[in-house]
Coordinates of C-alpha atoms in Angstrom, one line a residue:
M51 CA -61.9 37.5 -90.6
T52 CA -59.2 36.2 -93.0
Y53 CA -60.3 34.2 -96.0
S54 CA -58.2 31.8 -98.0
E55 CA -58.3 30.8 -101.7
E56 CA -60.0 27.6 -100.6
D57 CA -62.7 29.6 -98.9
I58 CA -63.2 31.6 -102.1
Q59 CA -63.4 28.5 -104.2
A60 CA -66.0 27.0 -101.7
M61 CA -68.0 30.2 -102.0
I62 CA -67.9 30.0 -105.8
E63 CA -69.3 26.5 -105.7
D64 CA -72.0 27.5 -103.2
L65 CA -73.0 30.4 -105.5
K66 CA -73.3 28.0 -108.4
E67 CA -75.9 26.2 -106.4
N68 CA -77.5 29.3 -105.0
P69 CA -77.1 32.0 -107.6
D70 CA -80.0 34.1 -106.4
D71 CA -78.9 34.3 -102.7
S72 CA -78.1 38.0 -102.1
T73 CA -76.6 37.3 -98.7
K74 CA -74.1 34.8 -100.2
W75 CA -73.1 37.3 -102.9
H76 CA -72.5 39.9 -100.2
L77 CA -70.4 37.6 -98.2
F78 CA -68.5 36.6 -101.3
G79 CA -67.8 40.3 -101.9
V80 CA -66.6 40.7 -98.3
A81 CA -64.2 37.7 -98.7
L82 CA -62.8 39.1 -101.9
L83 CA -62.4 42.5 -100.4
S84 CA -60.5 41.1 -97.4
I85 CA -57.9 39.5 -99.7
G86 CA -57.5 42.6 -101.8
R87 CA -59.4 41.5 -104.9
Y88 CA -61.2 44.8 -105.2
D89 CA -62.5 44.6 -108.7
E90 CA -64.0 41.1 -108.1
A91 CA -65.4 42.3 -104.8
E92 CA -67.1 45.2 -106.5
N93 CA -68.6 42.8 -109.0
A94 CA -69.9 40.6 -106.2
F95 CA -71.5 43.6 -104.4
R96 CA -73.1 44.8 -107.6
H97 CA -74.4 41.3 -108.3
C98 CA -75.9 41.2 -104.8
M99 CA -77.6 44.5 -105.4
K100 CA -79.1 43.2 -108.7
I101 CA -80.8 40.6 -106.6
D102 CA -81.7 42.9 -103.7
K103 CA -81.2 46.6 -104.5
N104 CA -81.9 47.5 -100.9
N105 CA -79.2 45.3 -99.3
A106 CA -77.8 47.8 -96.9
F107 CA -74.7 45.7 -96.2
A108 CA -73.7 45.5 -99.9
L109 CA -74.4 49.2 -100.3
G110 CA -72.2 50.0 -97.3
D111 CA -69.4 47.7 -98.1
L112 CA -69.3 48.9 -101.8
G113 CA -69.1 52.4 -100.4
G114 CA -66.2 51.3 -98.2
L115 CA -64.5 49.8 -101.2
Y116 CA -64.8 53.1 -103.1
I117 CA -63.1 54.8 -100.2
L118 CA -60.2 52.4 -100.6
K119 CA -60.2 53.1 -104.3
R120 CA -60.2 56.8 -103.6
K121 CA -63.5 57.3 -105.3
P122 CA -65.3 59.4 -102.6
K123 CA -68.1 60.6 -104.8
D124 CA -69.2 57.0 -105.5
A125 CA -68.6 56.0 -101.8
I126 CA -70.9 58.8 -100.6
K127 CA -73.6 57.7 -103.0
Y128 CA -73.6 54.1 -101.7
L129 CA -73.0 54.9 -98.0
E130 CA -75.8 57.5 -97.9
N131 CA -78.2 54.8 -99.2
S132 CA -76.8 52.3 -96.7
V133 CA -77.4 54.5 -93.7
R134 CA -80.8 55.5 -95.0
L135 CA -81.8 51.8 -94.9
M136 CA -79.9 51.0 -91.8
P137 CA -79.5 54.2 -89.7
E138 CA -78.1 52.4 -86.6
N139 CA -75.0 51.1 -88.3
H140 CA -72.2 53.2 -86.7
E141 CA -69.5 51.7 -89.0
Y142 CA -71.2 52.9 -92.2
W143 CA -71.8 56.4 -90.6
S144 CA -68.1 56.5 -89.9
A145 CA -67.2 55.4 -93.4
L146 CA -69.5 58.0 -94.8
G147 CA -67.6 60.6 -92.7
I148 CA -64.3 59.4 -94.2
A149 CA -65.8 59.7 -97.7
Y150 CA -66.9 63.3 -96.9
L151 CA -63.4 64.0 -95.6
Q152 CA -61.9 62.8 -98.9
R153 CA -64.2 65.4 -100.7
N154 CA -63.3 68.1 -98.2
K155 CA -66.9 68.3 -97.0
Y156 CA -66.0 68.9 -93.4
K157 CA -69.5 69.8 -92.1
D158 CA -71.0 66.7 -93.5
A159 CA -68.1 64.6 -92.2
L160 CA -68.6 66.1 -88.7
K161 CA -72.3 65.2 -88.8
A162 CA -71.6 61.6 -89.9
F163 CA -68.9 61.1 -87.2
E164 CA -71.2 62.6 -84.6
K165 CA -74.0 60.2 -85.7
S166 CA -71.6 57.3 -85.5
L167 CA -70.6 58.2 -82.0
S168 CA -74.2 58.8 -80.9
I169 CA -74.7 55.1 -81.7
E170 CA -71.4 53.7 -80.5
P171 CA -69.7 56.3 -78.2
D172 CA -66.4 54.3 -78.0
H173 CA -65.9 53.8 -81.8
L174 CA -62.2 54.6 -82.1
D175 CA -62.2 55.2 -85.8
S176 CA -64.9 57.9 -85.5
I177 CA -63.2 59.5 -82.5
I178 CA -59.9 59.7 -84.4
S179 CA -61.5 60.9 -87.6
L180 CA -63.4 63.5 -85.7
G181 CA -60.1 64.8 -84.4
L182 CA -58.9 65.2 -87.9
I183 CA -61.6 67.8 -88.6
Y184 CA -60.5 70.0 -85.8

């Protein structure tokens, strides 16, 4: 989904009224991430996790953000927690595999991509990434 500045402003107003809603903070982070405002997205995901430290979506999306920022060590930390809490999310398993690839941890990457594909056999990103290992 593509978000506009108007969407962001509406979310800010909504968060003023609902400052303790972790789901809204997560979605705010997703919106910011989608328009390339990475530092603000990171802050939103972290705020979400202050409210709900076990928000698997915020953990996973923060991990994905760290992949984009080329911080695979941080990405692995958050993505491992995300898949521990939500083991059936094939996208976070795939992202974890990418983070492992960035660290040259090929065996771990292989396991993560295989897990992703065991959940969603047609997940193209995992299929392509698996091919990079071989």
